XYZ file of C-alpha atoms in Angstrom:
290
model
C 42.659 52.497 9.719
C 39.333 51.968 8.044
C 36.405 51.430 10.423
C 33.731 48.953 9.354
C 30.330 50.485 8.758
C 28.574 47.162 9.310
C 26.064 47.415 12.150
C 26.734 45.215 15.142
C 24.217 42.306 15.217
C 22.360 41.972 18.469
C 21.792 38.469 19.967
C 18.452 37.077 21.139
C 17.125 38.558 24.304
C 16.314 36.172 27.132
C 12.604 36.657 26.508
C 12.928 35.909 22.799
C 15.011 32.817 23.489
C 12.411 31.560 25.943
C 9.650 32.034 23.361
C 11.650 30.150 20.691
C 12.301 27.230 23.035
C 8.661 27.122 24.101
C 7.494 27.051 20.478
C 9.987 24.278 19.756
C 8.642 22.142 22.580
C 5.072 22.850 21.454
C 5.854 21.725 17.910
C 7.571 18.617 19.219
C 4.580 17.856 21.406
C 2.303 18.004 18.385
C 4.659 15.976 16.188
C 5.419 13.067 18.507
C 1.810 11.780 18.772
C 1.467 11.961 14.995
C 4.661 9.949 14.528
C 3.537 7.454 17.160
C 0.140 7.039 15.505
C 1.759 6.581 12.093
C 3.944 3.818 13.490
C 1.099 2.166 15.388
C -1.248 1.824 12.399
C 0.917 -0.638 10.403
C 1.484 -2.661 13.581
C -2.252 -2.770 14.289
C -2.901 -3.839 10.710
C -0.326 -6.632 10.965
C -1.853 -7.954 14.201
C -5.317 -7.881 12.635
C -4.179 -9.849 9.582
C -2.239 -12.371 11.672
C -5.215 -12.957 13.985
C -7.527 -13.478 11.032
C -5.147 -16.069 9.614
C -4.749 -17.774 13.007
C -8.514 -18.206 13.384
C -8.889 -19.905 9.996
C -5.955 -22.211 10.772
C -7.732 -23.087 14.034
C -10.834 -24.013 12.020
C -8.714 -26.294 9.827
C -7.188 -27.919 12.904
C -10.726 -28.506 14.123
C -11.546 -30.062 10.732
C -8.492 -32.317 10.965
C -9.588 -33.463 14.422
C -13.345 -33.876 13.910
C -13.495 -34.273 10.109
C -15.713 -31.204 9.741
C -15.724 -27.499 10.484
C -17.256 -26.284 13.755
C -20.921 -25.214 13.843
C -22.072 -21.616 13.897
C -24.137 -22.399 16.996
C -24.971 -25.825 18.331
C -24.539 -28.214 21.264
C -22.078 -30.973 20.685
C -21.772 -34.145 22.779
C -20.208 -33.333 26.124
C -21.441 -29.720 26.115
C -24.086 -28.498 28.542
C -25.294 -25.647 26.322
C -25.062 -24.422 22.758
C -21.785 -22.799 21.786
C -20.533 -20.747 18.847
C -17.898 -21.551 16.264
C -15.598 -19.209 18.177
C -15.947 -21.284 21.350
C -15.292 -24.542 19.482
C -11.952 -23.302 18.120
C -10.662 -22.152 21.539
C -8.491 -25.278 22.067
C -6.731 -24.566 18.787
C -5.693 -21.043 19.778
C -4.237 -22.124 23.142
C -7.408 -21.356 25.102
C -8.130 -24.902 26.230
C -8.912 -23.896 29.808
C -11.689 -21.519 28.720
C -12.998 -24.149 26.306
C -13.226 -26.756 29.067
C -15.169 -24.317 31.245
C -17.716 -23.872 28.453
C -17.903 -27.602 27.897
C -18.444 -28.538 31.559
C -20.271 -25.481 32.922
C -22.037 -24.075 29.873
C -22.138 -20.503 28.625
C -22.770 -17.383 30.632
C -21.156 -15.577 33.533
C -17.455 -14.785 33.477
C -16.872 -17.273 30.648
C -18.639 -14.915 28.243
C -16.543 -11.978 29.482
C -13.066 -13.366 28.957
C -10.573 -11.375 26.900
C -9.245 -13.599 24.097
C -6.386 -11.779 22.372
C -6.531 -13.660 19.029
C -10.172 -12.548 18.754
C -9.264 -8.845 18.909
C -8.160 -6.242 16.394
C -6.272 -3.180 17.664
C -7.681 -1.355 14.643
C -11.176 -1.371 16.140
C -11.535 1.871 18.102
C -14.965 0.857 19.415
C -13.600 -1.914 21.620
C -14.031 -1.267 25.352
C -11.109 -1.610 27.735
C -10.859 -4.391 28.699
C -12.416 -5.932 25.591
C -14.427 -8.448 27.610
C -16.102 -11.032 25.385
C -15.368 -9.117 22.165
C -14.902 -10.935 18.851
C -13.650 -8.654 16.064
C -13.608 -11.417 13.458
C -17.112 -12.383 12.431
C -17.792 -15.849 11.025
C -19.558 -16.388 7.709
C -23.001 -17.911 8.347
C -22.919 -19.463 4.872
C -19.887 -21.531 5.834
C -20.637 -22.467 9.446
C -24.429 -22.106 9.615
C -25.808 -23.199 6.243
C -23.242 -24.207 3.634
C -25.918 -25.293 1.156
C -27.661 -21.928 0.786
C -27.518 -20.409 -2.702
C -25.766 -17.120 -3.458
C -29.098 -15.459 -4.328
C -30.871 -16.538 -1.130
C -30.816 -15.333 2.465
C -29.724 -17.531 5.352
C -32.599 -18.425 7.658
C -31.607 -17.817 11.271
C -32.388 -20.622 13.709
C -31.886 -21.479 17.367
C -29.197 -23.945 16.327
C -27.141 -23.641 13.153
C -24.735 -26.346 12.071
C -23.649 -26.568 8.451
C -21.605 -29.738 9.081
C -19.326 -28.294 6.406
C -16.596 -30.573 5.146
C -13.764 -30.267 2.657
C -13.847 -30.610 -0.247
C -17.510 -31.660 -0.488
C -19.139 -28.343 0.417
C -16.655 -26.028 -1.309
C -17.307 -26.450 -4.988
C -15.180 -23.440 -5.935
C -12.410 -24.245 -3.448
C -11.722 -22.790 -0.007
C -9.391 -20.187 -1.549
C -12.441 -18.591 -3.200
C -14.620 -18.499 -0.084
C -14.561 -15.886 2.685
C -14.557 -17.491 6.147
C -14.118 -14.472 8.457
C -14.348 -10.675 8.164
C -13.761 -7.797 10.558
C -16.618 -6.431 12.624
C -17.024 -3.702 15.244
C -16.896 -4.834 18.847
C -19.486 -2.179 19.709
C -22.097 -1.358 17.075
C -25.116 0.804 17.891
C -27.034 -0.993 20.627
C -25.198 -4.240 19.907
C -21.846 -5.326 18.590
C -19.850 -8.531 18.224
C -19.218 -11.036 21.025
C -17.740 -14.492 20.648
C -20.334 -16.304 22.785
C -23.479 -14.699 21.322
C -25.850 -16.759 19.157
C -26.573 -15.751 15.542
C -30.065 -14.542 16.542
C -28.809 -11.622 18.625
C -27.669 -8.007 18.328
C -24.162 -9.035 19.417
C -23.782 -11.923 16.965
C -20.204 -12.328 15.746
C -21.463 -13.378 12.323
C -22.168 -11.958 8.868
C -23.574 -13.123 5.547
C -27.200 -13.561 6.518
C -28.629 -11.531 3.643
C -27.934 -11.134 -0.061
C -26.011 -7.948 -0.906
C -27.732 -5.601 -3.342
C -25.396 -2.596 -3.478
C -21.670 -1.949 -3.103
C -20.136 -1.103 0.271
C -21.561 1.912 2.093
C -21.462 3.336 5.622
C -25.135 2.875 6.431
C -27.017 0.890 3.742
C -28.236 -2.424 5.266
C -28.280 -4.025 1.799
C -24.592 -3.288 1.135
C -21.795 -5.820 0.740
C -20.276 -4.445 3.952
C -20.221 -1.250 5.974
C -17.308 1.123 5.483
C -16.333 2.705 8.802
C -19.896 3.385 10.000
C -20.407 5.709 12.941
C -22.420 4.705 15.982
C -25.782 5.654 14.499
C -25.036 4.035 11.115
C -23.740 0.715 12.416
C -26.044 -2.245 11.767
C -25.880 -4.569 14.774
C -27.056 -7.818 13.202
C -25.567 -10.946 11.634
C -26.010 -9.343 8.226
C -22.952 -7.157 7.730
C -19.265 -6.952 8.592
C -17.590 -3.553 9.067
C -14.307 -2.228 7.709
C -11.805 -0.348 9.852
C -10.401 1.552 6.877
C -12.042 3.396 3.989
C -9.796 1.498 1.561
C -11.325 -1.898 2.240
C -12.498 -4.748 4.453
C -10.037 -7.262 5.884
C -11.166 -10.854 5.307
C -9.685 -14.321 5.689
C -10.329 -16.866 2.970
C -10.849 -20.564 3.589
C -7.239 -21.379 2.744
C -6.049 -18.989 5.519
C -4.952 -16.318 3.067
C -6.009 -12.764 3.868
C -6.852 -9.748 1.776
C -8.430 -6.320 1.795
C -11.669 -6.268 -0.186
C -12.260 -3.057 -2.116
C -15.457 -1.119 -1.324
C -16.049 -1.104 -5.068
C -16.440 -4.867 -5.342
C -19.825 -5.633 -6.891
C -22.613 -7.177 -4.812
C -22.827 -10.031 -7.323
C -19.201 -10.994 -6.744
C -19.486 -10.548 -2.977
C -22.487 -12.892 -2.882
C -20.421 -15.507 -4.706
C -17.303 -15.327 -2.539
C -19.261 -15.696 0.699
C -21.136 -18.740 -0.638
C -19.159 -22.005 -0.446
C -21.475 -24.054 -2.662
C -21.445 -21.904 -5.788
C -19.897 -23.182 -9.013
C -19.773 -19.960 -11.001
C -16.537 -18.261 -12.061
C -15.666 -15.188 -10.000
C -15.651 -11.996 -12.048
C -12.507 -9.968 -12.570
C -13.488 -7.196 -10.187
C -12.755 -9.505 -7.218
C -9.049 -9.337 -7.957
C -8.992 -6.132 -9.978
C -11.888 -3.915 -8.817
C -12.377 -0.726 -10.818
């Protein structure tokens, strides 16, 4: 009988097996959060886009009811104090109770600290928990504050700002070619974005005050918008919106369509699309930025 010369293979020792299992659990522990984060990002993006669209639809419902868009900041009949565009659309996003409190009791106190889910973007990592009073979707001052300002001129901030904007009169290029809302950080430097704050404040939930001179950048105050600025770069003013992704800024147009604006869009085109009263054709880099 021929005896095999093949050496007998030894199995894993108990110590080796324990090490292998431990490494497996370690790898799994590192992998699961990455998978979870990868799944969460598309969901957060979808919620952000849907909330943007919902806010513009609320503005149109306001227009249907009152025959004009809400003011950036003004006191309407029946209100005790001035209120922002975001307060005036509360009844149209199923927040009628909060709206009635503003109307009868005025701004301030707990009313300014409410958490309004349609006003929030889960993509904004600056938001406190709870996101009391935060508004992640800034309103365009050129639509709600001064719809007659030219694309090459700055918007003058005032104690009250009411464009009395109406369709189609004030939208010479159509609402589909005008940006109504854009994303903004809830916390930005010493300020941020809060739905009850007036335009003349460091927590104004507005943008579009100034004319853009350069393409998007993290810290340039003359840019079209800020691309993912850090805490020291963030400009807390009604001048600029902020993007949550390096690939672009989420905006809602006046027809309730949404899009991501490329950081490469030219300042000339950006100035046009945030100005409702312009009559110039929009250059190709709005739809096909290079």
